Each structure stands twice: as C-alpha cells, then as structure tokens.
Amino acid sequence: MAAGTRELKVELGERSYPIYIGSGLIEQAGEIFNRHGLPVKSPILLVTDSSVVDLYAEKVEAALASAGYSVTTAVVPSGEASKCLEVLDELVGAALEAGLDRKSTVIALGGGVVGDLAGFVAASYMRGVRFVQIPTTIQAHDSSVGGKVAVNHRLAKNIIGAFHQPEFVLYDLDTILSLPMREVRAGLSELVKQGLLWDGDFVHWCDEHAERLLALDPDALGYALYEGCNIKAIVVSKDERENDLRAILNLGHTIGHALEAVAGYGELLHGEAIAIGMVGAARLAVKFGYEERIAQETERLHLKFGLPVRIPSHLDTDEIMSAMMHDKKFSEGKMVFVVPTAIGSVEIRNDVPSSWVREIVDGLREGN
Amino acid sequence: MAAGTRELKVELGERSYPIYIGSGLIEQAGEIFNRHGLPVKSPILLVTDSSVVDLYAEKVEAALASAGYSVTTAVVPSGEASKCLEVLDELVGAALEAGLDRKSTVIALGGGVVGDLAGFVAASYMRGVRFVQIPTTIQAHDSSVGGKVAVNHRLAKNIIGAFHQPEFVLYDLDTILSLPMREVRAGLSELVKQGLLWDGDFVHWCDEHAERLLALDPDALGYALYEGCNIKAIVVSKDERENDLRAILNLGHTIGHALEAVAGYGELLHGEAIAIGMVGAARLAVKFGYEERIAQETERLHLKFGLPVRIPSHLDTDEIMSAMMHDKKFSEGKMVFVVPTAIGSVEIRNDVPSSWVREIVDGLREGN
Ligand SMILES: NC(=O)c1ccc[n+]([C@@H]2O[C@H](COP(=O)([O-])OP(=O)(O)OC[C@H]3O[C@@H](n4cnc5c(N)ncnc54)[C@H](O)[C@@H]3O)[C@@H](O)[C@H]2O)c1
Ligand SMILES: NC(=O)c1ccc[n+]([C@@H]2O[C@H](COP(=O)([O-])OP(=O)(O)OC[C@H]3O[C@@H](n4cnc5c(N)ncnc54)[C@H](O)[C@@H]3O)[C@@H](O)[C@H]2O)c1
Ligand SMILES: [Zn+2]
Ligand SMILES: [Zn+2]
C-alpha cells in the first residue's frame, strides 16, 4: 500500500471489512483484489455513471486486467434518477450477459448513487454476490460504511433495499479532485454531520480546517474522511440493522429527505438538503430547551462551508410535512427526530409535536 | 390449535420458525398472529393473486380483523409473469400507501409465485420487514421452507432475490381442495422429489398412497406435506445459504428450469418441468454407472402421478442447452448436476460433460 494510506476496519463480526483511504489506490486495485481472495475466474461487473466513466473506468479496468480479472463495465446515467428498479433490471441483464456467477464481484465506481444501486445489484443478484466500493465523492464516505444499499420508489427514497456489506472499500483521494465544487461542499456537509452527532472535537477540527478541506488538501481530506468513516463505523458496529443507536445517523435527514422529495430529486443535492435539515434539528433542540448556541453554531459552520441553511421559497410547507409522513423514520404514527443536545451529541426523540416541526419549517424559509 | 394439526420446526438458529399444517388454520390466523407477537398497531399487507383472492382473502382478512389487525389486500395477476420487478414496484407502492412501517408484516396468500414475490417485497421493503406465508398449493410446501425469495428477469428465473425467513407458515389443507388437478399433480412431483433425494422410505410411502394423495385425502396429504417440508428443513438447516449441501434440492431443476424458460413461462408447470428433469437426472445416473432401476422407477413413479416424462417435441435442443448456460447452477463454466445414486439419495457432480446432457435431452423427446 502506498505511503500515507490510512486503513480503517469496520467491525461487524464475520462481515467486518477494511476501508483504504489514500492517493494512487486505483492503480493498486488488482493487487488488492488478489490479496482479498477475489477469484480471477469469475467475471466482474464494474458499475459506474456517465460522468465518472470517462474519468476513471479505464484506470480501474486496466489495474484489474493486469491482475488477471475480466471486467465488464456498465454505465448508468449520472444522477439520483438511476437509483430505480428499471436501472436495476438493466444491470442484472448486464451481469447475466457478462456471465457473472455466484463467486463474482460487483464494483461500484462513483458516488453514493452508484454505490447504493450497484450495492443492491450485488445484494440481490443470485441472492447475493460480493461487492466492492470505489467511492469517488466525499458524500460517498457515508454510503461506504454500514452496508445500506437501496433504490428509490416513486413514492419514497431508499425504500427498496438490503443490508449488504462490501468486501472492502478503496477510497482513492485522487478521484475527488475532479469533483465539482458544489458536490464538494455538499459532501463536506455529511462529514460535519458525523462530528455533530458524535464528536465535538472533530467538529472543531473541521471548523479550523475548513479552507484546507474546501481546497481538497489531500492530508486534511484524508484525515477528515477517515474520521467521518470512523464515527459512522463505531455507530454501525454497535447496531448494524438499525434497531436503535444507528438511527442517530439520521441527524438532519428527516427534514432533508422531505426537501429532496418535494424539490424533485436533483434540485437540492443530498448534502445541501441535510445541511438545511441539520439547522432545523438544531432549532428543534432549542425548542426542547437546549442552549441557543447549538443552533447558532450549526448555522455558522454550514455557512462557512458555503452550504444552504434556508428552504427555497417555492417549496410548499404542506408538501414538506406530508413528505415526512411517508418517511420511514416515523414508527407507528409517532413523529421521530434526531435532536442535538450539544455540539457533538444527540438524542432520539419520539415525542416531537408536528406543530413544532411545521413552525420550524416555516421559520427556515428563505428571507427569514 | 385444532386437533390433527401438525407442527414442524425449521431449525435456523435465531431465524428458526414453525410450519403449522392442518385443517381450519386460516380461521385461527388472528390468534396465531397474536401469539407470535406481531404488533396490531402496524398495518399488514396481504398479497394474493387473482385466482386465490375470491376464494380465501376475505377469510384471512376477517380472521385478522377480529384479532385487531388492519389489513390491506393487494392482488397480482395469477401466474409466473407476476414474479417481476414491475409487480414488485406496484406492491411497494401499495405497502407505502397502506402505511406499512418497519414493524409491519407482509403475508403471502397463494402458491409459490405469490410466496416468492411477496417474500421479496418483505425482504426489501425498508430493507426487510416481517413475512408470513399462507401457502395454498402443494408446490408451495417447497417455497415455505428455506427462505429463498425472488423475482425473475427476462433472461433468467429467480435471479433477483434474497434469503428472508418467514415468522411462521400456516398451511391450511382446506385451501388445497380448490386446486385444479393439473396443479395437484405438479405439486406432488416436488413432494416426490424430496423423497428421491433424501428418503427412499418416503418415496415408497408416496408410491403406495398415490391414489389417496391424488384424491387430496387430508390425512395422507397432511402427512406427505409434513414429510416433504421436513426433508427440505433438514437440508436447509445444515446449509442455509446454499454453500454446498442445499444444492441437492435442485434435483431435476437444471433441465427443468431450462424447459420452463424455453417453453415460455406458463406452458409447462414448474412441477411438470422438473418431473421431466428428474427423469433426465436419473438417466444421467445410469450413464455414470448407477443401476438402471433408478431411471425406470423414477419414470414409473411420475407416470403413476400423471406427470409428463417427455420433452414437448416443439422445444429446440440448442435452445434448451443454451438456457442451461444461463442457469446459476453452473459455477465457473463447469456443468453441475444433482445425480441420483439410488432411490432416496443423490450426489452433486460438477464433471458432467455437456455432450451427455445433450444426448439425454434428445433422448427425452416425445416419441422416444
Ligand atoms: N447507503 C448509505 O448509507 C447512504 C448514505 C448517504 C447517502 N447515500 C446516498 O448517496 C447518494 C448521494 O451520493 P453522492 O452525493 O455521491 O451522489 P452521486 O453519486 O450522484 O454523485 C454526485 C455527482 O457527482 C458526479 N461525480 C461522482 N464522482 C465524481 C468525480 N470524482 N468527479 C466528477 N464528478 C463526479 C456524479 O456523476 C454525480 O453527478 C444519494 O442517493 C443518497 O441516498 C447513501
Ligand atoms: N422459494 C423457493 O424455495 C421455491 C421452491 C419451489 C418453487 N418456487 C417457485 O414457486 C412457483 C411455483 O409455485 P406454484 O406451483 O404454487 O405456482 P402458483 O403460485 O402460480 O400457483 C399455481 C396456480 O394455482 C392457482 N392457485 C393457487 N392456490 C390455489 C387454490 N388453493 N385453489 C385454486 N387455485 C389456486 C394460482 O392462481 C396459480 O394459477 C414458481 O415460481 C417457483 O419458482 C420457489
Ligand atoms: Zn445522508
Ligand atoms: Zn422446484
């Protein structure tokens, strides 16, 4: 492994796996596949999207070919709309035509969309084959840990899926360099989220290193991705199937997912939507009697990273509220929210009056 | 539980579950749901097909309603074509509209098609909710054990799926009485298969009780379903994820699945196709040097149950061979077959020359 590569182990018993974070990792992919015992005889399906394919697919193919693997590449349109059953159907067709067998591997090369989609292909093709992630966005640090894979339904996001852990994750920092700035900011929002829910020191570090992170300084970025993955890994290890603790990772996501759905997937990036959602959750904290500073700091930090903190004015409050009712974070009719109790810790409240939520949504409108 | 009800435990560690087999079980469904701790607050989705809905859906709804459950019924067209991603998508929509949450249950009321389809809905909706099977065909004894759930792809059967064990199975013998005779015969073929691969005594018993089974005598049928489920349960307990032993359950299925695919799903019933496949496998045994009697007995027994033992003449050998190449029972390019070694035992061979298979397919044509 190249010098400077960080390695993190996600502890999940017999489903444990490592995340490698560093520069130049794609070039070493063949050797890493061999070391992990992935069979060269079984064909591999490389899933990527229309923006990523020209940037990195050939590099991955060449690295794997040189180690004896035969790889078929399938390209899906870039964007959230590809996370659907129709595209799953096409990818299964591609897997069948490429002759994938039960010992084969499906690789996701791209952001969280490709990760979730290819992950669900790996989870369901022949009832489960091996899965490897090569994330190429900052946001995808999140989908690299925990094995949640899914596609969307017309009526709800991520509603059809599985838990399917990868063999390992190759996080090549070089790929992040081509990421559009808006995607960089959106991804950093989810990194900051990991700190906000678990580790105040990391939030402080992100605050101090905001400029270096935005400049994609490899050292700062490598450290932040390691820490972000690490926090998520700790939470997921304690609760793989989201029976209780894991739900804290949804900080900002209840309002965030509703905003994404109402805006129509695409207008707001996921990280932007949850940035607004985190500010909403912090305001909820204040309503529950926690200190004002939580809301102020959360807002200041997101502004520092150039993230939106207000709901676009054309989105309708009723629609946002009703989108939340379809969200799976409501159990047996009660409204559940992850609420900060300080910078770096949260609690799960299942007693949130919907009138409070409505008030906060209204207060978060542009212009307020 | 009514007198005469048989109970079988499928042993799968923390995923173990019981199968109840007897008359009048649907009437007791509410009480059984309560006893198994299924929450009344979370809505239930009852999935059934267009042939079964008018026969039994109201009875199930009434039994559950009387125990405090709220049930929404979703009806899919009867037949194999419903096992597809489009119908999955509709059922997920129905589940969302009915408000199913993470503690909800999906029920399959019907044959193996509804079982596999609703089972995959349960496995993938919100990444997995509870599942209960109420099988209404003899064939479905097979899909009631082992947790394999799946839908088909245009290019291959059962290729998109999961392992998802039910909470329990309610096998109400009264529902079998309305089953068309052709379906009865096809279902008995899979029961006989369980004997052929594991238990020569049970094959002998089936042979002796063929008339009572074909007449749907509840005592004979209850016993045979119990034994068939039991054999499958023993095999599956030893190898839940089909790493090795479980593959013996595919006796007759390599040729059988290919016939179903080439004939177009629907012309041959699953049980009919595997009846022919079992005769093919028995002939393969003779080629490997096992006694001729295996092939003769296998053929005689299937004829006694009124099952087909020859390939319809309009099906093309090349197409059948190539359909087998898409079947997932081929690993790394080698041809794998379950081959009987006697009446009641089998071995898995991965050294089967494709020329032998072709010869046997040709020899099985109608008129030969
Ligand atoms: N499974 C999980 O636990 C989990 C967690 C968080 C988010 N998610 C999912 O992740 C998705 C969001 O992930 P995302 O933000 O990575 O989205 P994405 O995959 O759509 O990537 C964002 C955009 O960047 C482009 N892109 C990707 N890598 C690039 C690169 N290196 N250079 C240039 N362009 C590049 C993509 O083509 C796309 O247009 C959502 O669907 C969300 O639901 C999943
Ligand atoms: N999951 C597994 O382990 C497993 C094992 C074996 C077979 N299968 C699957 O099971 C399916 C075949 O099962 P099947 O033979 O039960 O098919 P099916 O579900 O299509 O039922 C056969 C026909 O009988 C009708 N029917 C069902 N119950 C009836 C009743 N009580 N009265 C009158 N009509 C009734 C149905 O509408 C259908 O037309 C295949 O898709 C096969 O792949 C799965
Ligand atoms: Zn997120
Ligand atoms: Zn079968």
JSON list of C-alpha atoms in Angstrom, two decimals, chain B residues 5-114:
[
{"chain": "B", "resi": 5, "resn": "THR", "atom": "CA", "xyz": [-52.62, -30.02, 13.29]},
{"chain": "B", "resi": 6, "resn": "ARG", "atom": "CA", "xyz": [-49.01, -30.98, 12.66]},
{"chain": "B", "resi": 7, "resn": "GLU", "atom": "CA", "xyz": [-46.22, -28.64, 13.68]},
{"chain": "B", "resi": 8, "resn": "LEU", "atom": "CA", "xyz": [-42.74, -28.69, 12.24]},
{"chain": "B", "resi": 9, "resn": "LYS", "atom": "CA", "xyz": [-39.83, -26.52, 13.35]},
{"chain": "B", "resi": 10, "resn": "VAL", "atom": "CA", "xyz": [-37.42, -25.29, 10.69]},
{"chain": "B", "resi": 11, "resn": "GLU", "atom": "CA", "xyz": [-34.15, -25.02, 12.65]},
{"chain": "B", "resi": 12, "resn": "LEU", "atom": "CA", "xyz": [-32.16, -21.96, 11.62]},
{"chain": "B", "resi": 13, "resn": "GLY", "atom": "CA", "xyz": [-30.76, -20.58, 14.87]},
{"chain": "B", "resi": 14, "resn": "GLU", "atom": "CA", "xyz": [-32.31, -17.22, 15.66]},
{"chain": "B", "resi": 15, "resn": "ARG", "atom": "CA", "xyz": [-34.19, -17.38, 12.36]},
{"chain": "B", "resi": 16, "resn": "SER", "atom": "CA", "xyz": [-35.97, -20.67, 13.26]},
{"chain": "B", "resi": 17, "resn": "TYR", "atom": "CA", "xyz": [-39.70, -20.80, 12.59]},
{"chain": "B", "resi": 18, "resn": "PRO", "atom": "CA", "xyz": [-42.62, -23.22, 12.76]},
{"chain": "B", "resi": 19, "resn": "ILE", "atom": "CA", "xyz": [-44.80, -24.59, 9.98]},
{"chain": "B", "resi": 20, "resn": "TYR", "atom": "CA", "xyz": [-48.36, -25.42, 11.04]},
{"chain": "B", "resi": 21, "resn": "ILE", "atom": "CA", "xyz": [-50.10, -27.98, 8.82]},
{"chain": "B", "resi": 22, "resn": "GLY", "atom": "CA", "xyz": [-53.76, -28.81, 9.28]},
{"chain": "B", "resi": 23, "resn": "SER", "atom": "CA", "xyz": [-57.41, -28.03, 8.53]},
{"chain": "B", "resi": 24, "resn": "GLY", "atom": "CA", "xyz": [-59.15, -24.83, 9.61]},
{"chain": "B", "resi": 25, "resn": "LEU", "atom": "CA", "xyz": [-55.96, -22.90, 10.28]},
{"chain": "B", "resi": 26, "resn": "ILE", "atom": "CA", "xyz": [-57.00, -19.71, 8.45]},
{"chain": "B", "resi": 27, "resn": "GLU", "atom": "CA", "xyz": [-59.88, -19.28, 10.91]},
{"chain": "B", "resi": 28, "resn": "GLN", "atom": "CA", "xyz": [-57.28, -19.23, 13.70]},
{"chain": "B", "resi": 29, "resn": "ALA", "atom": "CA", "xyz": [-54.93, -16.81, 11.95]},
{"chain": "B", "resi": 30, "resn": "GLY", "atom": "CA", "xyz": [-55.63, -13.86, 14.25]},
{"chain": "B", "resi": 31, "resn": "GLU", "atom": "CA", "xyz": [-54.87, -15.78, 17.40]},
{"chain": "B", "resi": 32, "resn": "ILE", "atom": "CA", "xyz": [-51.70, -17.25, 15.86]},
{"chain": "B", "resi": 33, "resn": "PHE", "atom": "CA", "xyz": [-50.53, -13.77, 14.79]},
{"chain": "B", "resi": 34, "resn": "ASN", "atom": "CA", "xyz": [-51.08, -12.55, 18.35]},
{"chain": "B", "resi": 35, "resn": "ARG", "atom": "CA", "xyz": [-49.28, -15.49, 19.84]},
{"chain": "B", "resi": 36, "resn": "HIS", "atom": "CA", "xyz": [-46.26, -14.79, 17.61]},
{"chain": "B", "resi": 37, "resn": "GLY", "atom": "CA", "xyz": [-46.16, -11.21, 18.84]},
{"chain": "B", "resi": 38, "resn": "LEU", "atom": "CA", "xyz": [-46.95, -9.48, 15.56]},
{"chain": "B", "resi": 39, "resn": "PRO", "atom": "CA", "xyz": [-47.92, -5.92, 16.55]},
{"chain": "B", "resi": 40, "resn": "VAL", "atom": "CA", "xyz": [-51.53, -4.90, 15.91]},
{"chain": "B", "resi": 41, "resn": "LYS", "atom": "CA", "xyz": [-50.58, -1.22, 15.53]},
{"chain": "B", "resi": 42, "resn": "SER", "atom": "CA", "xyz": [-48.55, -1.75, 12.35]},
{"chain": "B", "resi": 43, "resn": "PRO", "atom": "CA", "xyz": [-50.56, -2.22, 9.15]},
{"chain": "B", "resi": 44, "resn": "ILE", "atom": "CA", "xyz": [-50.36, -5.56, 7.33]},
{"chain": "B", "resi": 45, "resn": "LEU", "atom": "CA", "xyz": [-50.12, -6.08, 3.56]},
{"chain": "B", "resi": 46, "resn": "LEU", "atom": "CA", "xyz": [-51.82, -9.25, 2.33]},
{"chain": "B", "resi": 47, "resn": "VAL", "atom": "CA", "xyz": [-50.52, -10.22, -1.12]},
{"chain": "B", "resi": 48, "resn": "THR", "atom": "CA", "xyz": [-52.53, -12.70, -3.14]},
{"chain": "B", "resi": 49, "resn": "ASP", "atom": "CA", "xyz": [-53.32, -13.48, -6.77]},
{"chain": "B", "resi": 50, "resn": "SER", "atom": "CA", "xyz": [-56.37, -13.07, -8.99]},
{"chain": "B", "resi": 51, "resn": "SER", "atom": "CA", "xyz": [-57.37, -16.75, -8.66]},
{"chain": "B", "resi": 52, "resn": "VAL", "atom": "CA", "xyz": [-56.95, -17.02, -4.92]},
{"chain": "B", "resi": 53, "resn": "VAL", "atom": "CA", "xyz": [-58.37, -13.66, -3.84]},
{"chain": "B", "resi": 54, "resn": "ASP", "atom": "CA", "xyz": [-62.05, -14.62, -4.19]},
{"chain": "B", "resi": 55, "resn": "LEU", "atom": "CA", "xyz": [-61.52, -18.00, -2.55]},
{"chain": "B", "resi": 56, "resn": "TYR", "atom": "CA", "xyz": [-59.68, -17.13, 0.66]},
{"chain": "B", "resi": 57, "resn": "ALA", "atom": "CA", "xyz": [-58.71, -13.46, 1.05]},
{"chain": "B", "resi": 58, "resn": "GLU", "atom": "CA", "xyz": [-61.87, -12.45, 2.93]},
{"chain": "B", "resi": 59, "resn": "LYS", "atom": "CA", "xyz": [-61.46, -15.34, 5.36]},
{"chain": "B", "resi": 60, "resn": "VAL", "atom": "CA", "xyz": [-57.92, -14.22, 6.17]},
{"chain": "B", "resi": 61, "resn": "GLU", "atom": "CA", "xyz": [-58.92, -10.56, 6.44]},
{"chain": "B", "resi": 62, "resn": "ALA", "atom": "CA", "xyz": [-61.80, -11.43, 8.78]},
{"chain": "B", "resi": 63, "resn": "ALA", "atom": "CA", "xyz": [-59.67, -13.66, 10.99]},
{"chain": "B", "resi": 64, "resn": "LEU", "atom": "CA", "xyz": [-57.03, -10.95, 11.35]},
{"chain": "B", "resi": 65, "resn": "ALA", "atom": "CA", "xyz": [-59.52, -8.12, 11.79]},
{"chain": "B", "resi": 66, "resn": "SER", "atom": "CA", "xyz": [-61.16, -9.97, 14.65]},
{"chain": "B", "resi": 67, "resn": "ALA", "atom": "CA", "xyz": [-57.78, -10.02, 16.39]},
{"chain": "B", "resi": 68, "resn": "GLY", "atom": "CA", "xyz": [-57.33, -6.27, 15.93]},
{"chain": "B", "resi": 69, "resn": "TYR", "atom": "CA", "xyz": [-55.15, -6.14, 12.82]},
{"chain": "B", "resi": 70, "resn": "SER", "atom": "CA", "xyz": [-55.67, -3.72, 9.94]},
{"chain": "B", "resi": 71, "resn": "VAL", "atom": "CA", "xyz": [-55.06, -5.45, 6.64]},
{"chain": "B", "resi": 72, "resn": "THR", "atom": "CA", "xyz": [-54.73, -4.08, 3.11]},
{"chain": "B", "resi": 73, "resn": "THR", "atom": "CA", "xyz": [-55.04, -6.64, 0.33]},
{"chain": "B", "resi": 74, "resn": "ALA", "atom": "CA", "xyz": [-53.04, -6.34, -2.90]},
{"chain": "B", "resi": 75, "resn": "VAL", "atom": "CA", "xyz": [-53.94, -8.61, -5.81]},
{"chain": "B", "resi": 76, "resn": "VAL", "atom": "CA", "xyz": [-51.49, -9.56, -8.56]},
{"chain": "B", "resi": 77, "resn": "PRO", "atom": "CA", "xyz": [-52.38, -11.43, -11.75]},
{"chain": "B", "resi": 78, "resn": "SER", "atom": "CA", "xyz": [-52.22, -15.19, -11.29]},
{"chain": "B", "resi": 79, "resn": "GLY", "atom": "CA", "xyz": [-49.18, -16.80, -12.92]},
{"chain": "B", "resi": 80, "resn": "GLU", "atom": "CA", "xyz": [-45.39, -16.76, -13.10]},
{"chain": "B", "resi": 81, "resn": "ALA", "atom": "CA", "xyz": [-45.33, -13.47, -15.04]},
{"chain": "B", "resi": 82, "resn": "SER", "atom": "CA", "xyz": [-46.17, -11.62, -11.82]},
{"chain": "B", "resi": 83, "resn": "LYS", "atom": "CA", "xyz": [-42.80, -12.56, -10.38]},
{"chain": "B", "resi": 84, "resn": "CYS", "atom": "CA", "xyz": [-41.10, -9.49, -11.84]},
{"chain": "B", "resi": 85, "resn": "LEU", "atom": "CA", "xyz": [-39.73, -6.11, -10.80]},
{"chain": "B", "resi": 86, "resn": "GLU", "atom": "CA", "xyz": [-42.71, -4.17, -12.22]},
{"chain": "B", "resi": 87, "resn": "VAL", "atom": "CA", "xyz": [-45.12, -6.00, -9.91]},
{"chain": "B", "resi": 88, "resn": "LEU", "atom": "CA", "xyz": [-42.65, -5.63, -7.03]},
{"chain": "B", "resi": 89, "resn": "ASP", "atom": "CA", "xyz": [-42.72, -1.90, -7.67]},
{"chain": "B", "resi": 90, "resn": "GLU", "atom": "CA", "xyz": [-46.54, -1.87, -7.51]},
{"chain": "B", "resi": 91, "resn": "LEU", "atom": "CA", "xyz": [-46.58, -3.86, -4.29]},
{"chain": "B", "resi": 92, "resn": "VAL", "atom": "CA", "xyz": [-44.08, -1.50, -2.68]},
{"chain": "B", "resi": 93, "resn": "GLY", "atom": "CA", "xyz": [-46.37, 1.33, -3.73]},
{"chain": "B", "resi": 94, "resn": "ALA", "atom": "CA", "xyz": [-49.30, -0.48, -2.11]},
{"chain": "B", "resi": 95, "resn": "ALA", "atom": "CA", "xyz": [-47.26, -1.01, 1.06]},
{"chain": "B", "resi": 96, "resn": "LEU", "atom": "CA", "xyz": [-46.38, 2.69, 1.21]},
{"chain": "B", "resi": 97, "resn": "GLU", "atom": "CA", "xyz": [-49.96, 3.74, 0.62]},
{"chain": "B", "resi": 98, "resn": "ALA", "atom": "CA", "xyz": [-51.15, 1.36, 3.32]},
{"chain": "B", "resi": 99, "resn": "GLY", "atom": "CA", "xyz": [-48.61, 2.94, 5.66]},
{"chain": "B", "resi": 100, "resn": "LEU", "atom": "CA", "xyz": [-46.55, -0.15, 6.38]},
{"chain": "B", "resi": 101, "resn": "ASP", "atom": "CA", "xyz": [-43.74, 0.61, 8.82]},
{"chain": "B", "resi": 102, "resn": "ARG", "atom": "CA", "xyz": [-40.68, -1.29, 9.96]},
{"chain": "B", "resi": 103, "resn": "LYS", "atom": "CA", "xyz": [-42.69, -3.43, 12.36]},
{"chain": "B", "resi": 104, "resn": "SER", "atom": "CA", "xyz": [-45.27, -4.40, 9.74]},
{"chain": "B", "resi": 105, "resn": "THR", "atom": "CA", "xyz": [-45.86, -7.82, 8.24]},
{"chain": "B", "resi": 106, "resn": "VAL", "atom": "CA", "xyz": [-46.27, -8.87, 4.61]},
{"chain": "B", "resi": 107, "resn": "ILE", "atom": "CA", "xyz": [-48.40, -12.00, 4.13]},
{"chain": "B", "resi": 108, "resn": "ALA", "atom": "CA", "xyz": [-48.26, -14.25, 1.06]},
{"chain": "B", "resi": 109, "resn": "LEU", "atom": "CA", "xyz": [-51.60, -15.96, 0.45]},
{"chain": "B", "resi": 110, "resn": "GLY", "atom": "CA", "xyz": [-51.26, -18.23, -2.57]},
{"chain": "B", "resi": 111, "resn": "GLY", "atom": "CA", "xyz": [-48.88, -20.54, -4.33]},
{"chain": "B", "resi": 112, "resn": "GLY", "atom": "CA", "xyz": [-45.15, -20.31, -4.84]},
{"chain": "B", "resi": 113, "resn": "VAL", "atom": "CA", "xyz": [-45.46, -17.33, -7.17]},
{"chain": "B", "resi": 114, "resn": "VAL", "atom": "CA", "xyz": [-47.11, -15.19, -4.53]}
]
